[in-house]
mmCIF file of C-alpha atoms in Angstrom:
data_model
loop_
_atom_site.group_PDB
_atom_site.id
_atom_site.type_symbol
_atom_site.label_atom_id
_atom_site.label_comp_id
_atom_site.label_asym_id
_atom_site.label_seq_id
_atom_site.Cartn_x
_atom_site.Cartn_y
_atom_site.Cartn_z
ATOM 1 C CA UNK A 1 0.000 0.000 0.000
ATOM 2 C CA UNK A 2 1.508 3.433 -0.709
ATOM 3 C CA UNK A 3 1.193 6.065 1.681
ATOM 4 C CA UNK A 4 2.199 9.664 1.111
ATOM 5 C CA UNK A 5 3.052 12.014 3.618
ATOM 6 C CA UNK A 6 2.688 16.218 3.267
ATOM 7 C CA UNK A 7 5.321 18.381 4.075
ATOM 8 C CA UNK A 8 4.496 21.843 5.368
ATOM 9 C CA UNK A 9 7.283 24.470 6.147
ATOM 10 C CA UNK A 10 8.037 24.139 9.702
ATOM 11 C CA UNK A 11 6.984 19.705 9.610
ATOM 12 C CA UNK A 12 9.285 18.537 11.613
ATOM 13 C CA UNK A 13 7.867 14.633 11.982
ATOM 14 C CA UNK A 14 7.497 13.838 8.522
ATOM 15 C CA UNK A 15 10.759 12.029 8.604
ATOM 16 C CA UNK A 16 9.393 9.943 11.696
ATOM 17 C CA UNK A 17 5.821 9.018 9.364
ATOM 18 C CA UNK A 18 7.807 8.061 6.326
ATOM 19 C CA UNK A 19 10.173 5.902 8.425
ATOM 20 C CA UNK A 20 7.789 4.237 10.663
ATOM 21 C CA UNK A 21 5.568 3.440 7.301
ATOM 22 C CA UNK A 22 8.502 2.389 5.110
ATOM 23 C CA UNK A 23 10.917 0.665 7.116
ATOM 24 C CA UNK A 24 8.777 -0.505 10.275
ATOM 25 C CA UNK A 25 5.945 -1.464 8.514
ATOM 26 C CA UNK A 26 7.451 -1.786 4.587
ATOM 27 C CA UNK A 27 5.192 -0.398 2.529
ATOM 28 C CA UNK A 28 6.280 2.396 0.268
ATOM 29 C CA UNK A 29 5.885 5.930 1.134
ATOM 30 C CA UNK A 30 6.300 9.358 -0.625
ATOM 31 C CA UNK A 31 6.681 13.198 0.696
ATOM 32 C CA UNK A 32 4.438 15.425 -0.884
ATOM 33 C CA UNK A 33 5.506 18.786 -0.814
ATOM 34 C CA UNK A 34 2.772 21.655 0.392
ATOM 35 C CA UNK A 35 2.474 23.754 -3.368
ATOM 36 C CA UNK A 36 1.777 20.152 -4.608
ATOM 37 C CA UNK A 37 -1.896 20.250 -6.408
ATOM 38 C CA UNK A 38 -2.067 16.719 -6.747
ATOM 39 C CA UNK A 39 -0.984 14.064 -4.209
ATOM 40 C CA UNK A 40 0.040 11.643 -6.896
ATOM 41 C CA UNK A 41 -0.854 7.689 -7.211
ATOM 42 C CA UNK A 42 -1.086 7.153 -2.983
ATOM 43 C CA UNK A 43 -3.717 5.097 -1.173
ATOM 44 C CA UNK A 44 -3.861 6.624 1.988
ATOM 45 C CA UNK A 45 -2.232 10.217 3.404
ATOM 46 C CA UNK A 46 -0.699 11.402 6.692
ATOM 47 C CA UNK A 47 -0.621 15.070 7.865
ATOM 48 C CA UNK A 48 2.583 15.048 10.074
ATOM 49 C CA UNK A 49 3.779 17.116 13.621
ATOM 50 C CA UNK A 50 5.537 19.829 13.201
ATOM 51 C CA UNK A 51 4.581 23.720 13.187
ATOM 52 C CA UNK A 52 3.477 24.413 10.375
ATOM 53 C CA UNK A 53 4.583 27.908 8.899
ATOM 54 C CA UNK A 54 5.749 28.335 12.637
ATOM 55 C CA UNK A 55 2.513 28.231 14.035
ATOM 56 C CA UNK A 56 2.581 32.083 13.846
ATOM 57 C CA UNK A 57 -1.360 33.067 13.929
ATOM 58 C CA UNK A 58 -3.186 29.492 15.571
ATOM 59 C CA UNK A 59 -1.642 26.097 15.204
ATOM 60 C CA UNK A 60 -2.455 24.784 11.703
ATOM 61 C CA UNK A 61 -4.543 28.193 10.510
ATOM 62 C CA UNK A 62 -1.941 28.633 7.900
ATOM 63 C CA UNK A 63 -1.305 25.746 6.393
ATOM 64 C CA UNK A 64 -4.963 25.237 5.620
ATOM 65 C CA UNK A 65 -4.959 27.230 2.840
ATOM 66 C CA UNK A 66 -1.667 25.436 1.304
ATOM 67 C CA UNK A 67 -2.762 24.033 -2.069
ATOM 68 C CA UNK A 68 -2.179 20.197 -0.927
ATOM 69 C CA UNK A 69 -5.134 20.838 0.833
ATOM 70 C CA UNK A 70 -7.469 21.152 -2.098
ATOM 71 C CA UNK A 71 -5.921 17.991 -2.701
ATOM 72 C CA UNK A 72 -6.370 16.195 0.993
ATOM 73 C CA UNK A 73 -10.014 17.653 0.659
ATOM 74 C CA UNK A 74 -10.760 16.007 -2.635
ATOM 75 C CA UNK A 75 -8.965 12.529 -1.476
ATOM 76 C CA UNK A 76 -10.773 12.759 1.616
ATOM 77 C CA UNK A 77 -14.084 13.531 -0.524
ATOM 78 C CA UNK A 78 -13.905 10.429 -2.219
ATOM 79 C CA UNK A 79 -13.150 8.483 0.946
ATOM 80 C CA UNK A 80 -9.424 8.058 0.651
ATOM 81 C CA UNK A 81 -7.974 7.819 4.125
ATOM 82 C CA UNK A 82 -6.416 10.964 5.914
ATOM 83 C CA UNK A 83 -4.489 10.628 9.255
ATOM 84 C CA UNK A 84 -3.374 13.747 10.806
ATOM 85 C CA UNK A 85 -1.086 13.476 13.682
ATOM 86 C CA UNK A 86 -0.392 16.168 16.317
ATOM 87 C CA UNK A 87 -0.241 19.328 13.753
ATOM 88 C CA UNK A 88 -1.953 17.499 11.224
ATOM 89 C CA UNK A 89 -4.757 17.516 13.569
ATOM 90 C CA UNK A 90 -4.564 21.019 13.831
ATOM 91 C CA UNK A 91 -5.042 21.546 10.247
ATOM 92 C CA UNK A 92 -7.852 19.130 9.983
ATOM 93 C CA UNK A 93 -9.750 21.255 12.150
ATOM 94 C CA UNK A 94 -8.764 24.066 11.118
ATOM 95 C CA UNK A 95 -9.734 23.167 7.512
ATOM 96 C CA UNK A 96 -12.953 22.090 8.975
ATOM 97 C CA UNK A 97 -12.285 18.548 7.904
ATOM 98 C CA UNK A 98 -12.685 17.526 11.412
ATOM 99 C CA UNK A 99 -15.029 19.534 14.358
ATOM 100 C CA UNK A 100 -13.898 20.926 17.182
ATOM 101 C CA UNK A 101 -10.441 23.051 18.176
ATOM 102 C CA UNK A 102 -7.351 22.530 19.800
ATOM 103 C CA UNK A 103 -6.324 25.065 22.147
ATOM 104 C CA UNK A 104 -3.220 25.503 24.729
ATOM 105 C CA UNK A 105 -2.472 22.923 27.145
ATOM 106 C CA UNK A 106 -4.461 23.335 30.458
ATOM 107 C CA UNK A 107 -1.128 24.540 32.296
ATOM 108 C CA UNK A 108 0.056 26.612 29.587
ATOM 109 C CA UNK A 109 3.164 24.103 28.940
ATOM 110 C CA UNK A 110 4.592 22.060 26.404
ATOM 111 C CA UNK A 111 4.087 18.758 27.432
ATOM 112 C CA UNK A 112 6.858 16.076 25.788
ATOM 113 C CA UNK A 113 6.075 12.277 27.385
ATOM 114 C CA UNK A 114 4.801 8.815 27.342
ATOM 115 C CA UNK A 115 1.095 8.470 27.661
ATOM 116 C CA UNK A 116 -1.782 5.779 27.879
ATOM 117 C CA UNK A 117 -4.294 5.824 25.565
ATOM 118 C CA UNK A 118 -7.280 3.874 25.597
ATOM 119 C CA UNK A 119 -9.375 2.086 22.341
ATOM 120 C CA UNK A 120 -12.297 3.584 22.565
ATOM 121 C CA UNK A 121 -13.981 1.592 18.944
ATOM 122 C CA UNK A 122 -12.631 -0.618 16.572
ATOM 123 C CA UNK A 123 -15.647 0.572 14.329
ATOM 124 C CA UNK A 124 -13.026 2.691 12.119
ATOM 125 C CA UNK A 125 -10.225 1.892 9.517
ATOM 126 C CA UNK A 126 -7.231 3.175 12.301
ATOM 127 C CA UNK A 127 -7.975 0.807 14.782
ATOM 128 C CA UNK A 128 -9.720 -2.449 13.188
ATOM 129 C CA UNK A 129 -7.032 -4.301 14.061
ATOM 130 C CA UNK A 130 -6.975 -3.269 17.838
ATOM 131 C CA UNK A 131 -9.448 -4.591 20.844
ATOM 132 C CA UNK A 132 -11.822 -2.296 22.502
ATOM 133 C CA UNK A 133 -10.406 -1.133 25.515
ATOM 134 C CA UNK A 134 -6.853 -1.602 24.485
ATOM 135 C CA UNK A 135 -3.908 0.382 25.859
ATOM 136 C CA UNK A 136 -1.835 1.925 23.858
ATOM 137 C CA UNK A 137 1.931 3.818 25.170
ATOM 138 C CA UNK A 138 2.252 6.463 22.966
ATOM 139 C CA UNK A 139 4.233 9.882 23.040
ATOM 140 C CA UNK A 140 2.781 13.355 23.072
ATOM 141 C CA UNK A 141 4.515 16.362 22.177
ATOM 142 C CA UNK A 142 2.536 19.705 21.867
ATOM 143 C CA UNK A 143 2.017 22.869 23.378
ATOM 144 C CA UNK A 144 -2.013 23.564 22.013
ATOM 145 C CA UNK A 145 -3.443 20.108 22.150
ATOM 146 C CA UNK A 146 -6.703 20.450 24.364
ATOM 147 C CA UNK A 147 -9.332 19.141 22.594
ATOM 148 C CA UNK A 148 -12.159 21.444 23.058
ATOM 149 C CA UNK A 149 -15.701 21.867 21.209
ATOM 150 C CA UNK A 150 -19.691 22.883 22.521
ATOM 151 C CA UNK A 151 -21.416 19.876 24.516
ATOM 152 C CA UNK A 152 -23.679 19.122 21.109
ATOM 153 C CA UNK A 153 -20.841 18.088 19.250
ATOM 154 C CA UNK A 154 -19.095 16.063 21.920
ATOM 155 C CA UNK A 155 -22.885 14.688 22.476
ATOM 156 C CA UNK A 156 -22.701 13.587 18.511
ATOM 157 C CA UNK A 157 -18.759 12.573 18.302
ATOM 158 C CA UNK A 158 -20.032 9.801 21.545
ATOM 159 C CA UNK A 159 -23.212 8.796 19.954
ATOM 160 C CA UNK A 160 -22.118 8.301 16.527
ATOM 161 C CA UNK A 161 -19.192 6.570 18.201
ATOM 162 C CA UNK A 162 -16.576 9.041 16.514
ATOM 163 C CA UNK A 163 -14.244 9.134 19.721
ATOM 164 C CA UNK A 164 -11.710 6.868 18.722
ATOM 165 C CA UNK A 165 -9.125 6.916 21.407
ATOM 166 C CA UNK A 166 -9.038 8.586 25.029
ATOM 167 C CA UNK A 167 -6.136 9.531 27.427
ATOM 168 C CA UNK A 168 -6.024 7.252 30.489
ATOM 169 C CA UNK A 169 -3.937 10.397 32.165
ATOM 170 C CA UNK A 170 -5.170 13.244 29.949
ATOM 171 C CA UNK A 171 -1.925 15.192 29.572
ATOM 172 C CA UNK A 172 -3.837 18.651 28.171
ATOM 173 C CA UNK A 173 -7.030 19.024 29.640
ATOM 174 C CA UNK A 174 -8.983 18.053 26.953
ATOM 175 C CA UNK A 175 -12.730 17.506 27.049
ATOM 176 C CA UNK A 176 -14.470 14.112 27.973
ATOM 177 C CA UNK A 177 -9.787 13.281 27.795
ATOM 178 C CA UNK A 178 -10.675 12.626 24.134
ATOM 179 C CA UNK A 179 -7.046 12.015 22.183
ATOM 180 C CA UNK A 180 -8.668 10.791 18.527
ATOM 181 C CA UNK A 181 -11.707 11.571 16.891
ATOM 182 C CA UNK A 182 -12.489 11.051 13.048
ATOM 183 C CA UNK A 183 -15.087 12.392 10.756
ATOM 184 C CA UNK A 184 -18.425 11.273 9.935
ATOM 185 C CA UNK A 185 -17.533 9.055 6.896
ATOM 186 C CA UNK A 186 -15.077 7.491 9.605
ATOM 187 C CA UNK A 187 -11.998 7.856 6.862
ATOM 188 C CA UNK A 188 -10.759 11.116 8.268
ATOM 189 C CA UNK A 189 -8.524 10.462 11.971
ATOM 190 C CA UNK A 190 -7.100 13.504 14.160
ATOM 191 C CA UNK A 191 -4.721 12.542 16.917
ATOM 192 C CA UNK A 192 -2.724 14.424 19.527
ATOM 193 C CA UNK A 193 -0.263 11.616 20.367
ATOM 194 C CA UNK A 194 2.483 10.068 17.676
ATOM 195 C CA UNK A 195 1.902 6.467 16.911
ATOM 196 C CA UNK A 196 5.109 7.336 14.360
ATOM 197 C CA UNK A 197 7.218 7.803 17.156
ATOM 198 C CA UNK A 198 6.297 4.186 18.746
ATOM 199 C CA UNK A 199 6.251 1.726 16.505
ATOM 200 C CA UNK A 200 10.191 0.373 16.611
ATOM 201 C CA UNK A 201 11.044 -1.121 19.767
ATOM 202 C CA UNK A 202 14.191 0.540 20.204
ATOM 203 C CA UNK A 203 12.362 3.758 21.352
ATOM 204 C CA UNK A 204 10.386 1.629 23.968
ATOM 205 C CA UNK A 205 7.162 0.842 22.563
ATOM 206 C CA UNK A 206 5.145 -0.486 19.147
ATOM 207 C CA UNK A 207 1.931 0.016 20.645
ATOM 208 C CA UNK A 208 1.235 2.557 17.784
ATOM 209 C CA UNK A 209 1.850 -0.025 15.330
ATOM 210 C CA UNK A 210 -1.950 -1.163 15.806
ATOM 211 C CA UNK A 211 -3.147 2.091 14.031
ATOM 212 C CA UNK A 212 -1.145 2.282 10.709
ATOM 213 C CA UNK A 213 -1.693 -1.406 10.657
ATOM 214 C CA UNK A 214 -5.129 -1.352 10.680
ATOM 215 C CA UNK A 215 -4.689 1.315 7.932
ATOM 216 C CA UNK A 216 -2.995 -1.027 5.630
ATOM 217 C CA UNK A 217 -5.712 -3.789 6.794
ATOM 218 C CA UNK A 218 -8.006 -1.896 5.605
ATOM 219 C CA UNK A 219 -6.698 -0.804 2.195
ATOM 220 C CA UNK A 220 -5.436 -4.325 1.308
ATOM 221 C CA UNK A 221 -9.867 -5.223 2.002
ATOM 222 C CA UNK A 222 -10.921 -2.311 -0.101
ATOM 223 C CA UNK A 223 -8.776 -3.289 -3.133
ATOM 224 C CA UNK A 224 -9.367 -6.865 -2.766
#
Protein backbone atom coordinates (compact mmCIF):
# COMPACT_ATOMS: atom_id res chain seq x y z
CA UNK A 1 0.00 0.00 0.00
CA UNK A 2 1.51 3.43 -0.71
CA UNK A 3 1.19 6.07 1.68
CA UNK A 4 2.20 9.66 1.11
CA UNK A 5 3.05 12.01 3.62
CA UNK A 6 2.69 16.22 3.27
CA UNK A 7 5.32 18.38 4.08
CA UNK A 8 4.50 21.84 5.37
CA UNK A 9 7.28 24.47 6.15
CA UNK A 10 8.04 24.14 9.70
CA UNK A 11 6.98 19.71 9.61
CA UNK A 12 9.29 18.54 11.61
CA UNK A 13 7.87 14.63 11.98
CA UNK A 14 7.50 13.84 8.52
CA UNK A 15 10.76 12.03 8.60
CA UNK A 16 9.39 9.94 11.70
CA UNK A 17 5.82 9.02 9.36
CA UNK A 18 7.81 8.06 6.33
CA UNK A 19 10.17 5.90 8.42
CA UNK A 20 7.79 4.24 10.66
CA UNK A 21 5.57 3.44 7.30
CA UNK A 22 8.50 2.39 5.11
CA UNK A 23 10.92 0.67 7.12
CA UNK A 24 8.78 -0.50 10.28
CA UNK A 25 5.95 -1.46 8.51
CA UNK A 26 7.45 -1.79 4.59
CA UNK A 27 5.19 -0.40 2.53
CA UNK A 28 6.28 2.40 0.27
CA UNK A 29 5.88 5.93 1.13
CA UNK A 30 6.30 9.36 -0.62
CA UNK A 31 6.68 13.20 0.70
CA UNK A 32 4.44 15.42 -0.88
CA UNK A 33 5.51 18.79 -0.81
CA UNK A 34 2.77 21.65 0.39
CA UNK A 35 2.47 23.75 -3.37
CA UNK A 36 1.78 20.15 -4.61
CA UNK A 37 -1.90 20.25 -6.41
CA UNK A 38 -2.07 16.72 -6.75
CA UNK A 39 -0.98 14.06 -4.21
CA UNK A 40 0.04 11.64 -6.90
CA UNK A 41 -0.85 7.69 -7.21
CA UNK A 42 -1.09 7.15 -2.98
CA UNK A 43 -3.72 5.10 -1.17
CA UNK A 44 -3.86 6.62 1.99
CA UNK A 45 -2.23 10.22 3.40
CA UNK A 46 -0.70 11.40 6.69
CA UNK A 47 -0.62 15.07 7.87
CA UNK A 48 2.58 15.05 10.07
CA UNK A 49 3.78 17.12 13.62
CA UNK A 50 5.54 19.83 13.20
CA UNK A 51 4.58 23.72 13.19
CA UNK A 52 3.48 24.41 10.38
CA UNK A 53 4.58 27.91 8.90
CA UNK A 54 5.75 28.34 12.64
CA UNK A 55 2.51 28.23 14.03
CA UNK A 56 2.58 32.08 13.85
CA UNK A 57 -1.36 33.07 13.93
CA UNK A 58 -3.19 29.49 15.57
CA UNK A 59 -1.64 26.10 15.20
CA UNK A 60 -2.45 24.78 11.70
CA UNK A 61 -4.54 28.19 10.51
CA UNK A 62 -1.94 28.63 7.90
CA UNK A 63 -1.31 25.75 6.39
CA UNK A 64 -4.96 25.24 5.62
CA UNK A 65 -4.96 27.23 2.84
CA UNK A 66 -1.67 25.44 1.30
CA UNK A 67 -2.76 24.03 -2.07
CA UNK A 68 -2.18 20.20 -0.93
CA UNK A 69 -5.13 20.84 0.83
CA UNK A 70 -7.47 21.15 -2.10
CA UNK A 71 -5.92 17.99 -2.70
CA UNK A 72 -6.37 16.19 0.99
CA UNK A 73 -10.01 17.65 0.66
CA UNK A 74 -10.76 16.01 -2.64
CA UNK A 75 -8.97 12.53 -1.48
CA UNK A 76 -10.77 12.76 1.62
CA UNK A 77 -14.08 13.53 -0.52
CA UNK A 78 -13.90 10.43 -2.22
CA UNK A 79 -13.15 8.48 0.95
CA UNK A 80 -9.42 8.06 0.65
CA UNK A 81 -7.97 7.82 4.13
CA UNK A 82 -6.42 10.96 5.91
CA UNK A 83 -4.49 10.63 9.25
CA UNK A 84 -3.37 13.75 10.81
CA UNK A 85 -1.09 13.48 13.68
CA UNK A 86 -0.39 16.17 16.32
CA UNK A 87 -0.24 19.33 13.75
CA UNK A 88 -1.95 17.50 11.22
CA UNK A 89 -4.76 17.52 13.57
CA UNK A 90 -4.56 21.02 13.83
CA UNK A 91 -5.04 21.55 10.25
CA UNK A 92 -7.85 19.13 9.98
CA UNK A 93 -9.75 21.26 12.15
CA UNK A 94 -8.76 24.07 11.12
CA UNK A 95 -9.73 23.17 7.51
CA UNK A 96 -12.95 22.09 8.98
CA UNK A 97 -12.28 18.55 7.90
CA UNK A 98 -12.69 17.53 11.41
CA UNK A 99 -15.03 19.53 14.36
CA UNK A 100 -13.90 20.93 17.18
CA UNK A 101 -10.44 23.05 18.18
CA UNK A 102 -7.35 22.53 19.80
CA UNK A 103 -6.32 25.06 22.15
CA UNK A 104 -3.22 25.50 24.73
CA UNK A 105 -2.47 22.92 27.15
CA UNK A 106 -4.46 23.33 30.46
CA UNK A 107 -1.13 24.54 32.30
CA UNK A 108 0.06 26.61 29.59
CA UNK A 109 3.16 24.10 28.94
CA UNK A 110 4.59 22.06 26.40
CA UNK A 111 4.09 18.76 27.43
CA UNK A 112 6.86 16.08 25.79
CA UNK A 113 6.08 12.28 27.38
CA UNK A 114 4.80 8.81 27.34
CA UNK A 115 1.09 8.47 27.66
CA UNK A 116 -1.78 5.78 27.88
CA UNK A 117 -4.29 5.82 25.56
CA UNK A 118 -7.28 3.87 25.60
CA UNK A 119 -9.38 2.09 22.34
CA UNK A 120 -12.30 3.58 22.56
CA UNK A 121 -13.98 1.59 18.94
CA UNK A 122 -12.63 -0.62 16.57
CA UNK A 123 -15.65 0.57 14.33
CA UNK A 124 -13.03 2.69 12.12
CA UNK A 125 -10.23 1.89 9.52
CA UNK A 126 -7.23 3.17 12.30
CA UNK A 127 -7.98 0.81 14.78
CA UNK A 128 -9.72 -2.45 13.19
CA UNK A 129 -7.03 -4.30 14.06
CA UNK A 130 -6.98 -3.27 17.84
CA UNK A 131 -9.45 -4.59 20.84
CA UNK A 132 -11.82 -2.30 22.50
CA UNK A 133 -10.41 -1.13 25.51
CA UNK A 134 -6.85 -1.60 24.49
CA UNK A 135 -3.91 0.38 25.86
CA UNK A 136 -1.84 1.93 23.86
CA UNK A 137 1.93 3.82 25.17
CA UNK A 138 2.25 6.46 22.97
CA UNK A 139 4.23 9.88 23.04
CA UNK A 140 2.78 13.36 23.07
CA UNK A 141 4.52 16.36 22.18
CA UNK A 142 2.54 19.71 21.87
CA UNK A 143 2.02 22.87 23.38
CA UNK A 144 -2.01 23.56 22.01
CA UNK A 145 -3.44 20.11 22.15
CA UNK A 146 -6.70 20.45 24.36
CA UNK A 147 -9.33 19.14 22.59
CA UNK A 148 -12.16 21.44 23.06
CA UNK A 149 -15.70 21.87 21.21
CA UNK A 150 -19.69 22.88 22.52
CA UNK A 151 -21.42 19.88 24.52
CA UNK A 152 -23.68 19.12 21.11
CA UNK A 153 -20.84 18.09 19.25
CA UNK A 154 -19.10 16.06 21.92
CA UNK A 155 -22.89 14.69 22.48
CA UNK A 156 -22.70 13.59 18.51
CA UNK A 157 -18.76 12.57 18.30
CA UNK A 158 -20.03 9.80 21.55
CA UNK A 159 -23.21 8.80 19.95
CA UNK A 160 -22.12 8.30 16.53
CA UNK A 161 -19.19 6.57 18.20
CA UNK A 162 -16.58 9.04 16.51
CA UNK A 163 -14.24 9.13 19.72
CA UNK A 164 -11.71 6.87 18.72
CA UNK A 165 -9.12 6.92 21.41
CA UNK A 166 -9.04 8.59 25.03
CA UNK A 167 -6.14 9.53 27.43
CA UNK A 168 -6.02 7.25 30.49
CA UNK A 169 -3.94 10.40 32.16
CA UNK A 170 -5.17 13.24 29.95
CA UNK A 171 -1.92 15.19 29.57
CA UNK A 172 -3.84 18.65 28.17
CA UNK A 173 -7.03 19.02 29.64
CA UNK A 174 -8.98 18.05 26.95
CA UNK A 175 -12.73 17.51 27.05
CA UNK A 176 -14.47 14.11 27.97
CA UNK A 177 -9.79 13.28 27.80
CA UNK A 178 -10.68 12.63 24.13
CA UNK A 179 -7.05 12.02 22.18
CA UNK A 180 -8.67 10.79 18.53
CA UNK A 181 -11.71 11.57 16.89
CA UNK A 182 -12.49 11.05 13.05
CA UNK A 183 -15.09 12.39 10.76
CA UNK A 184 -18.42 11.27 9.94
CA UNK A 185 -17.53 9.05 6.90
CA UNK A 186 -15.08 7.49 9.60
CA UNK A 187 -12.00 7.86 6.86
CA UNK A 188 -10.76 11.12 8.27
CA UNK A 189 -8.52 10.46 11.97
CA UNK A 190 -7.10 13.50 14.16
CA UNK A 191 -4.72 12.54 16.92
CA UNK A 192 -2.72 14.42 19.53
CA UNK A 193 -0.26 11.62 20.37
CA UNK A 194 2.48 10.07 17.68
CA UNK A 195 1.90 6.47 16.91
CA UNK A 196 5.11 7.34 14.36
CA UNK A 197 7.22 7.80 17.16
CA UNK A 198 6.30 4.19 18.75
CA UNK A 199 6.25 1.73 16.51
CA UNK A 200 10.19 0.37 16.61
CA UNK A 201 11.04 -1.12 19.77
CA UNK A 202 14.19 0.54 20.20
CA UNK A 203 12.36 3.76 21.35
CA UNK A 204 10.39 1.63 23.97
CA UNK A 205 7.16 0.84 22.56
CA UNK A 206 5.14 -0.49 19.15
CA UNK A 207 1.93 0.02 20.65
CA UNK A 208 1.23 2.56 17.78
CA UNK A 209 1.85 -0.03 15.33
CA UNK A 210 -1.95 -1.16 15.81
CA UNK A 211 -3.15 2.09 14.03
CA UNK A 212 -1.15 2.28 10.71
CA UNK A 213 -1.69 -1.41 10.66
CA UNK A 214 -5.13 -1.35 10.68
CA UNK A 215 -4.69 1.31 7.93
CA UNK A 216 -3.00 -1.03 5.63
CA UNK A 217 -5.71 -3.79 6.79
CA UNK A 218 -8.01 -1.90 5.61
CA UNK A 219 -6.70 -0.80 2.20
CA UNK A 220 -5.44 -4.32 1.31
CA UNK A 221 -9.87 -5.22 2.00
CA UNK A 222 -10.92 -2.31 -0.10
CA UNK A 223 -8.78 -3.29 -3.13
CA UNK A 224 -9.37 -6.87 -2.77
Amino acid sequence: MRFGVVVFPGSNCDHDAWYAVSHNLGHPCEFIWHDSQSLGNVDAVILPGGFSYGDYLRCGAIAKFSPVMSAVRYFAAAGGMVLGICNGFQILVESGMLPGALIRNRDLKFVCRQTTLRVETTNSPFTSLATPGQLLTVPVAHGEGCYFADDQTLDELEYEDRVIVRYEDNPNGSLRNIAGIMNAGRNVMGLMPHPERACDPLVGSTDGRVILESMVANMVRAAA
